[in-house]
Amino acid sequence: MLNWDTMFASRSSLMRASEIRELLKLLDQPDIISFAGGIPDPALFPAEEFQRAYADIFSGAAVNSALQYSVSEGYKPLREWLIGQMGALGIPCGLDNVFIVSGSQQGLDYLGKLFLSPNDTALVTWPTYLGALQAFNAYEPAYDQLTPSGNRTPESYRVAAAAAGGKVKFAYLSADFSNPTGETVDLAGRKRVLALAEELDIAVIEDAAYQSLRYDGEPILPILALEIAEKGHINDTRTIYCGSFSKTLAPGLRVGFIVANAPVIRKLVLMKQAADLHSSTINQMAILDVAVRGFDTQVVKIKAVYSHRRDCMLAALEKYMPKGTSWTKPEGGMFIWITLPEGMDGAKLLAKSLETAKVAFVPGKAFFADGSGANTFRVSFSCANEQMIEDGISRLGRLITDEIGG
Ligand code: PMP
């Protein structure tokens, strides 16, 4: 056997197999009720709309450009459509501020590459999106805890980053219905993150993957919108907004976008040229076609389904979870985050659950950059119907009740 580890670059040492990817395999087993995935329900994909969009492309002159190389910044008409969408969110911007990526996950990788030298510090929430940790890990960072509730001084971050051998480079957060907790950062929290970034002179990476999926409560301005309101122009801002079509239209097309100041966008475009030249031309064209014809209708449709499932899951948790457990009450997104009594272990519970209760979820520990959070786990309601939610949560509730009692 070759010892590849001695041949690989040091950056590969932090790259580990994703627990979530492993778990996704369970979705294929018919007797398991899975709340693990957190992927869109395929029944809600606008499949016919895409079929028509691709047919239109292939039946006209557009086919030649659809199958051709295209510009690294992204398909111009799609970027123009996004300018309109961003404007409605309080983010006035121009073509130089909008960049199409092959899924917002690629954007996170590029941002890690752009900002992190080895041992630099990335501020992330505890817990945070596992895919962000995976993207950043390749650049050998240190992590420190971002607390939008604001109990840390800028100086304390500076000192910790210096001790880790670098500087603080950015704060990464999902302000709306985060993965994994489903929680939203309130307006005061968003302002505190901006003020902290200002003090530390670092970038803010605003992951807006779930932003369109608000089921109730009042929308809160994106961090980038707040900063533009303060500074007057997007090119004077430090917030980098990462958006996605994966949760609203279809993840398989791999089309996401970044909206930010022009200097950062110019650098990101260079990264794309080195990595994959440009995002899929034909998929960008199809996304635009479907979005123009009915993005809002599609969002209304999926919100109705997901919000009902969220309600069912919250009701089932209320009914079946024993005392000593607690959970978030998300106003949108796809996730609920459950905290078990101190001392219990989400990973051990999963092992037992797969054996006896036949319910899958994601143990929380992997979402914590410091390896804490053993007594937490994530459930997703996006792909579960009412009956699955009732059955799955009741079985899980019984299992946890037994564990607490025993
Ligand atoms: N950010 C968050 C918070 C996510 O949950 C996901 C998908 N799981 C992504 C980014 C990546 O999405 P995509 O690459 O499909 O745009």
Short mmCIF file of C-alpha atoms and ligand atoms in Angstrom, two decimals:
data_model
loop_
_atom_site.label_atom_id
_atom_site.label_comp_id
_atom_site.label_asym_id
_atom_site.label_seq_id
_atom_site.Cartn_x
_atom_site.Cartn_y
_atom_site.Cartn_z
CA MET A 1 0.00 0.00 0.00
CA LEU A 2 1.34 3.42 -0.89
CA ASN A 3 1.48 5.95 1.89
CA TRP A 4 -0.32 8.78 0.16
CA ASP A 5 -0.35 10.91 3.30
CA THR A 6 3.36 11.62 2.91
CA MET A 7 2.75 12.75 -0.67
CA PHE A 8 -0.34 14.92 -0.10
CA ALA A 9 -0.05 18.62 0.71
CA SER A 10 -0.54 19.57 4.35
CA ARG A 11 -3.84 21.25 3.42
CA SER A 12 -5.38 17.85 2.79
CA SER A 13 -4.96 16.78 6.40
CA LEU A 14 -8.00 18.77 7.53
CA MET A 15 -10.15 17.42 4.71
CA ARG A 16 -12.25 14.64 6.13
CA ALA A 17 -15.19 12.64 4.79
CA SER A 18 -18.47 14.39 5.50
CA GLU A 19 -20.75 12.69 7.97
CA ILE A 20 -23.66 14.15 6.04
CA ARG A 21 -22.61 12.61 2.73
CA GLU A 22 -22.30 9.23 4.42
CA LEU A 23 -25.73 9.65 5.92
CA LEU A 24 -27.32 10.61 2.65
CA LYS A 25 -26.81 7.00 1.60
CA LEU A 26 -29.44 6.09 4.19
CA LEU A 27 -32.11 7.89 2.21
CA ASP A 28 -32.18 4.88 -0.09
CA GLN A 29 -33.15 2.43 2.66
CA PRO A 30 -36.92 2.11 2.63
CA ASP A 31 -37.43 1.33 6.32
CA ILE A 32 -35.50 4.36 7.58
CA ILE A 33 -37.28 7.64 8.14
CA SER A 34 -34.60 10.18 7.34
CA PHE A 35 -34.53 13.69 8.73
CA ALA A 36 -30.82 13.76 7.91
CA GLY A 37 -30.49 15.21 4.44
CA GLY A 38 -31.67 18.76 4.37
CA ILE A 39 -32.05 18.71 0.61
CA PRO A 40 -34.99 20.11 -1.36
CA ASP A 41 -37.96 17.82 -1.97
CA PRO A 42 -37.60 16.64 -5.60
CA ALA A 43 -41.40 16.61 -5.93
CA LEU A 44 -41.16 20.42 -5.80
CA PHE A 45 -38.61 20.85 -8.57
CA PRO A 46 -40.00 22.89 -11.47
CA ALA A 47 -39.17 19.99 -13.77
CA GLU A 48 -41.61 20.84 -16.55
CA GLU A 49 -40.45 24.43 -16.59
CA PHE A 50 -36.86 23.25 -16.99
CA GLN A 51 -37.89 20.81 -19.68
CA ARG A 52 -39.42 23.67 -21.63
CA ALA A 53 -36.44 25.92 -21.01
CA TYR A 54 -33.95 23.37 -22.35
CA ALA A 55 -36.24 22.53 -25.29
CA ASP A 56 -36.46 26.23 -26.17
CA ILE A 57 -32.69 26.58 -25.98
CA PHE A 58 -32.13 23.56 -28.23
CA SER A 59 -34.76 24.56 -30.77
CA GLY A 60 -33.39 28.04 -31.42
CA ALA A 61 -30.22 29.88 -32.34
CA ALA A 62 -29.31 30.08 -28.65
CA VAL A 63 -28.07 26.50 -28.74
CA ASN A 64 -24.71 27.52 -30.17
CA SER A 65 -23.91 29.87 -27.31
CA ALA A 66 -25.54 27.51 -24.78
CA LEU A 67 -23.06 24.77 -25.63
CA GLN A 68 -20.11 27.12 -25.97
CA TYR A 69 -17.56 28.44 -23.47
CA SER A 70 -18.76 31.64 -21.87
CA VAL A 71 -17.44 34.48 -19.70
CA SER A 72 -16.08 33.75 -16.22
CA GLU A 73 -18.25 36.42 -14.57
CA GLY A 74 -21.38 34.52 -15.60
CA TYR A 75 -24.21 34.80 -18.14
CA LYS A 76 -24.94 38.50 -18.44
CA PRO A 77 -28.75 38.31 -18.68
CA LEU A 78 -28.81 36.18 -15.51
CA ARG A 79 -26.62 38.70 -13.71
CA GLU A 80 -28.94 41.47 -14.90
CA TRP A 81 -31.93 39.59 -13.50
CA LEU A 82 -30.09 39.17 -10.21
CA ILE A 83 -29.43 42.91 -10.05
CA GLY A 84 -33.21 43.37 -9.97
CA GLN A 85 -33.63 40.75 -7.27
CA MET A 86 -30.87 42.27 -5.16
CA GLY A 87 -32.34 45.75 -5.55
CA ALA A 88 -35.61 44.47 -4.07
CA LEU A 89 -33.64 43.20 -1.04
CA GLY A 90 -32.12 46.62 -0.45
CA ILE A 91 -28.88 45.80 -2.28
CA PRO A 92 -28.47 48.20 -5.21
CA CYS A 93 -25.63 46.92 -7.36
CA GLY A 94 -24.31 46.75 -10.92
CA LEU A 95 -22.94 44.10 -13.26
CA ASP A 96 -19.45 44.45 -11.76
CA ASN A 97 -20.87 43.33 -8.42
CA VAL A 98 -22.53 40.08 -9.52
CA PHE A 99 -20.63 36.86 -10.18
CA ILE A 100 -22.08 33.44 -11.01
CA VAL A 101 -20.55 30.37 -9.36
CA SER A 102 -21.12 26.63 -9.76
CA GLY A 103 -23.20 26.50 -6.59
CA SER A 104 -22.62 28.79 -3.64
CA GLN A 105 -20.42 26.01 -2.23
CA GLN A 106 -17.87 26.90 -4.90
CA GLY A 107 -18.13 30.50 -3.73
CA LEU A 108 -17.21 29.44 -0.20
CA ASP A 109 -14.17 27.58 -1.52
CA TYR A 110 -13.04 30.61 -3.52
CA LEU A 111 -13.52 32.88 -0.52
CA GLY A 112 -11.43 30.57 1.64
CA LYS A 113 -8.77 30.58 -1.05
CA LEU A 114 -8.90 34.35 -1.42
CA PHE A 115 -8.71 35.27 2.25
CA LEU A 116 -7.06 32.51 4.28
CA SER A 117 -3.33 31.99 4.51
CA PRO A 118 -2.41 29.03 6.74
CA ASN A 119 -3.11 29.80 10.43
CA ASP A 120 -5.28 32.83 9.70
CA THR A 121 -8.47 32.91 11.71
CA ALA A 122 -12.00 32.53 10.33
CA LEU A 123 -14.79 33.58 12.69
CA VAL A 124 -17.73 31.19 12.51
CA THR A 125 -20.73 30.56 14.70
CA TRP A 126 -20.75 27.50 16.94
CA PRO A 127 -22.38 25.54 15.28
CA THR A 128 -21.95 26.54 11.63
CA TYR A 129 -22.62 25.10 8.18
CA LEU A 130 -20.48 21.99 7.85
CA GLY A 131 -19.84 22.64 4.16
CA ALA A 132 -18.31 26.01 5.04
CA LEU A 133 -15.91 24.35 7.46
CA GLN A 134 -15.04 21.83 4.77
CA ALA A 135 -14.44 24.55 2.21
CA PHE A 136 -12.30 26.65 4.56
CA ASN A 137 -10.38 23.69 6.04
CA ALA A 138 -8.46 23.26 2.79
CA TYR A 139 -6.78 26.60 3.49
CA GLU A 140 -5.52 25.54 6.94
CA PRO A 141 -7.21 28.17 9.07
CA ALA A 142 -7.76 28.52 12.79
CA TYR A 143 -11.33 29.12 13.92
CA ASP A 144 -12.72 31.39 16.58
CA GLN A 145 -16.28 31.75 17.74
CA LEU A 146 -18.42 34.46 16.20
CA THR A 147 -21.14 35.50 18.63
CA PRO A 148 -23.71 37.79 17.01
CA SER A 149 -25.02 38.42 20.53
CA GLY A 150 -21.69 40.17 21.05
CA ASN A 151 -19.90 39.10 24.22
CA ARG A 152 -16.34 39.34 22.89
CA THR A 153 -14.12 42.35 22.40
CA PRO A 154 -12.34 42.90 19.07
CA GLU A 155 -9.07 42.83 21.00
CA SER A 156 -9.77 39.34 22.32
CA TYR A 157 -10.15 38.10 18.73
CA ARG A 158 -6.92 39.80 17.69
CA VAL A 159 -4.99 38.25 20.55
CA ALA A 160 -6.36 34.75 19.88
CA ALA A 161 -5.61 35.03 16.15
CA ALA A 162 -2.04 36.15 16.81
CA ALA A 163 -1.57 33.21 19.20
CA ALA A 164 -2.81 30.90 16.41
CA GLY A 165 -0.11 32.33 14.13
CA GLY A 166 -2.08 34.65 11.84
CA LYS A 167 -4.73 37.35 11.60
CA VAL A 168 -8.51 37.38 11.69
CA LYS A 169 -9.63 37.44 8.04
CA PHE A 170 -13.40 37.20 7.92
CA ALA A 171 -16.59 36.48 9.81
CA TYR A 172 -18.79 33.86 8.12
CA LEU A 173 -22.44 33.50 9.05
CA SER A 174 -25.85 32.55 7.77
CA ALA A 175 -28.16 35.26 9.04
CA ASP A 176 -31.46 33.71 7.92
CA PHE A 177 -32.60 30.21 8.96
CA SER A 178 -29.11 28.89 9.27
CA ASN A 179 -27.93 25.43 8.52
CA PRO A 180 -27.88 23.67 10.99
CA THR A 181 -29.98 25.50 13.61
CA GLY A 182 -32.70 27.17 11.55
CA GLU A 183 -32.15 30.31 13.60
CA THR A 184 -32.12 33.89 12.38
CA VAL A 185 -29.75 36.63 13.49
CA ASP A 186 -31.83 39.65 14.52
CA LEU A 187 -31.20 43.19 13.32
CA ALA A 188 -29.14 44.12 16.38
CA GLY A 189 -27.00 40.98 15.90
CA ARG A 190 -26.39 41.85 12.25
CA LYS A 191 -25.31 45.33 13.22
CA ARG A 192 -23.00 43.95 15.90
CA VAL A 193 -21.33 41.62 13.39
CA LEU A 194 -20.81 44.57 11.05
CA ALA A 195 -19.40 46.72 13.84
CA LEU A 196 -17.04 43.93 14.87
CA ALA A 197 -15.89 43.48 11.27
CA GLU A 198 -15.34 47.22 11.05
CA GLU A 199 -13.25 47.20 14.24
CA LEU A 200 -11.20 44.21 13.10
CA ASP A 201 -11.07 45.46 9.49
CA ILE A 202 -12.17 42.10 8.11
CA ALA A 203 -14.68 40.87 5.54
CA VAL A 204 -18.13 39.52 6.38
CA ILE A 205 -19.29 36.50 4.39
CA GLU A 206 -23.09 36.46 4.44
CA ASP A 207 -24.38 33.02 3.41
CA ALA A 208 -27.92 33.59 2.18
CA ALA A 209 -28.63 30.05 0.95
CA TYR A 210 -32.02 29.91 2.72
CA GLN A 211 -32.98 33.58 2.65
CA SER A 212 -35.95 33.20 0.27
CA LEU A 213 -37.52 30.55 2.49
CA ARG A 214 -39.19 32.69 5.19
CA TYR A 215 -42.49 31.22 6.41
CA ASP A 216 -43.46 33.78 9.03
CA GLY A 217 -42.15 36.76 10.95
CA GLU A 218 -40.85 39.97 9.40
CA PRO A 219 -37.97 39.87 6.90
CA ILE A 220 -34.78 41.42 8.25
CA LEU A 221 -32.49 43.35 5.93
CA PRO A 222 -29.45 41.38 4.71
CA ILE A 223 -26.17 42.44 6.30
CA LEU A 224 -24.98 43.72 2.92
CA ALA A 225 -28.11 45.89 2.64
CA LEU A 226 -27.49 47.35 6.10
CA GLU A 227 -23.93 48.15 5.16
CA ILE A 228 -24.88 49.76 1.85
CA ALA A 229 -27.45 51.89 3.69
CA GLU A 230 -24.68 53.07 5.99
CA LYS A 231 -21.92 53.61 3.45
CA GLY A 232 -23.86 54.67 0.37
CA HIS A 233 -22.37 52.32 -2.24
CA ILE A 234 -21.72 48.61 -2.55
CA ASN A 235 -18.14 49.24 -3.66
CA ASP A 236 -17.40 50.69 -0.22
CA THR A 237 -18.69 47.65 1.64
CA ARG A 238 -16.93 44.69 3.24
CA THR A 239 -19.84 42.22 3.18
CA ILE A 240 -19.79 39.45 0.58
CA TYR A 241 -23.24 38.01 -0.10
CA CYS A 242 -23.48 34.37 -1.25
CA GLY A 243 -26.75 33.31 -2.85
CA SER A 244 -28.02 30.08 -4.35
CA PHE A 245 -30.71 28.71 -6.64
CA SER A 246 -30.35 25.29 -5.01
CA LYS A 247 -33.09 25.64 -2.42
CA THR A 248 -35.54 27.50 -4.63
CA LEU A 249 -35.16 25.97 -8.12
CA ALA A 250 -32.86 22.93 -8.30
CA PRO A 251 -29.46 22.10 -6.75
CA GLY A 252 -28.41 19.73 -9.54
CA LEU A 253 -27.86 22.59 -11.97
CA ARG A 254 -25.14 23.97 -9.70
CA VAL A 255 -25.85 27.66 -10.13
CA GLY A 256 -25.18 30.08 -7.31
CA PHE A 257 -24.00 33.68 -7.12
CA ILE A 258 -21.90 36.14 -5.18
CA VAL A 259 -22.78 39.80 -4.81
CA ALA A 260 -20.06 42.06 -3.45
CA ASN A 261 -17.82 45.04 -4.03
CA ALA A 262 -16.08 45.14 -7.42
CA PRO A 263 -12.48 44.56 -6.19
CA VAL A 264 -13.43 41.29 -4.46
CA ILE A 265 -15.50 40.16 -7.46
CA ARG A 266 -12.54 40.82 -9.80
CA LYS A 267 -10.33 38.55 -7.70
CA LEU A 268 -12.98 35.83 -7.49
CA VAL A 269 -13.33 35.87 -11.28
CA LEU A 270 -9.59 35.16 -11.56
CA MET A 271 -10.06 32.18 -9.23
CA LYS A 272 -12.82 30.86 -11.45
CA GLN A 273 -10.64 31.20 -14.52
CA ALA A 274 -8.05 29.04 -12.79
CA ALA A 275 -10.57 26.53 -11.44
CA ASP A 276 -13.25 25.85 -14.07
CA LEU A 277 -13.27 28.86 -16.44
CA HIS A 278 -16.98 29.54 -15.99
CA SER A 279 -20.21 28.08 -14.63
CA SER A 280 -22.28 25.89 -16.96
CA THR A 281 -23.51 28.13 -19.79
CA ILE A 282 -26.63 26.15 -20.60
CA ASN A 283 -27.65 25.76 -16.96
CA GLN A 284 -27.35 29.50 -16.37
CA MET A 285 -29.56 30.10 -19.41
CA ALA A 286 -32.13 27.57 -18.20
CA ILE A 287 -32.14 29.01 -14.68
CA LEU A 288 -32.78 32.47 -16.09
CA ASP A 289 -35.58 31.23 -18.30
CA VAL A 290 -37.34 29.47 -15.41
CA ALA A 291 -36.69 32.36 -13.01
CA VAL A 292 -38.06 34.99 -15.39
CA ARG A 293 -41.20 32.99 -16.06
CA GLY A 294 -42.02 32.20 -12.46
CA PHE A 295 -39.44 32.50 -9.70
CA ASP A 296 -41.92 34.08 -7.30
CA THR A 297 -44.61 31.48 -8.02
CA GLN A 298 -42.12 28.69 -7.39
CA VAL A 299 -41.02 30.24 -4.09
CA VAL A 300 -44.64 30.64 -2.95
CA LYS A 301 -45.28 26.99 -3.84
CA ILE A 302 -42.32 25.54 -1.94
CA LYS A 303 -42.84 27.82 1.05
CA ALA A 304 -46.40 26.54 1.48
CA VAL A 305 -45.17 22.93 1.59
CA TYR A 306 -42.11 23.47 3.77
CA SER A 307 -43.86 25.73 6.27
CA HIS A 308 -46.56 23.10 6.77
CA ARG A 309 -43.89 20.46 7.37
CA ARG A 310 -42.12 22.74 9.82
CA ASP A 311 -45.39 23.23 11.69
CA CYS A 312 -45.97 19.47 11.80
CA MET A 313 -42.49 18.84 13.09
CA LEU A 314 -42.70 21.51 15.78
CA ALA A 315 -46.06 20.11 16.88
CA ALA A 316 -44.66 16.56 16.96
CA LEU A 317 -41.63 17.66 18.97
CA GLU A 318 -43.92 19.36 21.45
CA LYS A 319 -45.96 16.18 21.72
CA TYR A 320 -43.21 13.56 21.90
CA MET A 321 -39.95 15.03 23.17
CA PRO A 322 -39.26 14.41 26.84
CA LYS A 323 -38.50 17.10 29.40
CA GLY A 324 -34.88 18.14 29.34
CA THR A 325 -34.70 18.39 25.54
CA SER A 326 -35.08 21.71 23.75
CA TRP A 327 -35.25 22.81 20.12
CA THR A 328 -35.22 25.87 17.91
CA LYS A 329 -38.40 27.38 16.41
CA PRO A 330 -37.26 28.46 12.93
CA GLU A 331 -39.15 31.08 10.95
CA GLY A 332 -37.94 29.51 7.70
CA GLY A 333 -35.41 27.23 6.06
CA MET A 334 -35.25 23.46 6.38
CA PHE A 335 -33.87 22.68 9.82
CA ILE A 336 -34.65 22.33 13.50
CA TRP A 337 -31.85 21.95 16.00
CA ILE A 338 -32.36 19.75 19.02
CA THR A 339 -30.40 19.92 22.27
CA LEU A 340 -30.33 16.82 24.47
CA PRO A 341 -29.67 16.86 28.19
CA GLU A 342 -26.02 17.53 29.06
CA GLY A 343 -23.96 14.34 28.92
CA MET A 344 -26.02 12.67 26.20
CA ASP A 345 -24.36 12.07 22.85
CA GLY A 346 -26.06 12.70 19.49
CA ALA A 347 -23.76 10.30 17.64
CA LYS A 348 -24.46 7.44 20.06
CA LEU A 349 -28.14 8.24 19.86
CA LEU A 350 -27.99 8.03 16.07
CA ALA A 351 -26.33 4.60 16.18
CA LYS A 352 -29.07 3.36 18.47
CA SER A 353 -31.79 5.12 16.49
CA LEU A 354 -30.75 3.51 13.21
CA GLU A 355 -30.86 0.12 14.88
CA THR A 356 -34.09 0.35 16.81
CA ALA A 357 -36.17 3.44 15.99
CA LYS A 358 -35.06 3.53 12.31
CA VAL A 359 -34.88 7.29 12.26
CA ALA A 360 -31.91 9.19 10.81
CA PHE A 361 -30.67 12.68 11.75
CA VAL A 362 -27.31 14.43 11.85
CA PRO A 363 -25.38 14.47 15.14
CA GLY A 364 -24.38 18.05 15.96
CA LYS A 365 -20.71 17.74 16.77
CA ALA A 366 -19.43 18.02 13.19
CA PHE A 367 -20.96 21.50 12.92
CA PHE A 368 -18.77 22.83 15.74
CA ALA A 369 -15.30 24.05 14.77
CA ASP A 370 -14.11 23.34 18.33
CA GLY A 371 -15.52 19.80 18.47
CA SER A 372 -18.09 20.65 21.15
CA GLY A 373 -21.85 20.19 20.80
CA ALA A 374 -21.93 16.42 21.40
CA ASN A 375 -25.41 16.67 22.94
CA THR A 376 -27.02 18.24 19.87
CA PHE A 377 -28.43 17.08 16.56
CA ARG A 378 -30.08 18.44 13.42
CA VAL A 379 -33.34 17.33 11.88
CA SER A 380 -34.67 18.48 8.53
CA PHE A 381 -38.34 18.61 7.64
CA SER A 382 -37.88 19.43 3.94
CA CYS A 383 -38.36 15.93 2.54
CA ALA A 384 -40.69 14.42 5.12
CA ASN A 385 -44.45 14.25 4.78
CA GLU A 386 -46.87 14.59 7.69
CA GLN A 387 -47.01 10.88 8.43
CA MET A 388 -43.24 10.46 8.34
CA ILE A 389 -42.86 13.37 10.71
CA GLU A 390 -45.44 12.02 13.15
CA ASP A 391 -43.98 8.49 13.06
CA GLY A 392 -40.34 9.53 13.05
CA ILE A 393 -40.54 12.09 15.84
CA SER A 394 -42.70 9.84 18.02
CA ARG A 395 -40.17 7.02 17.65
CA LEU A 396 -37.31 9.39 18.33
CA GLY A 397 -39.12 10.81 21.35
CA ARG A 398 -39.61 7.33 22.77
CA LEU A 399 -35.96 6.46 22.20
CA ILE A 400 -34.74 9.62 23.93
CA THR A 401 -37.22 9.15 26.79
CA ASP A 402 -35.83 5.63 27.30
CA GLU A 403 -32.26 6.92 27.17
CA ILE A 404 -32.94 9.62 29.75
CA GLY A 405 -34.77 7.21 31.97
CA GLY A 406 -32.20 4.44 31.64
N1 PMP B 1 -24.67 27.36 2.36
C1 PMP B 1 -25.50 26.67 3.14
C2 PMP B 1 -25.83 27.23 4.48
C3 PMP B 1 -26.03 25.45 2.71
O1 PMP B 1 -26.83 24.75 3.52
C4 PMP B 1 -25.68 24.97 1.43
C5 PMP B 1 -26.23 23.68 0.87
N2 PMP B 1 -26.39 22.66 1.75
C6 PMP B 1 -24.81 25.73 0.65
C7 PMP B 1 -24.34 26.93 1.14
C8 PMP B 1 -24.35 25.28 -0.70
O2 PMP B 1 -25.36 25.35 -1.62
P1 PMP B 1 -25.15 25.31 -3.18
O3 PMP B 1 -23.71 25.04 -3.46
O4 PMP B 1 -26.02 24.21 -3.66
O5 PMP B 1 -25.56 26.67 -3.67
#
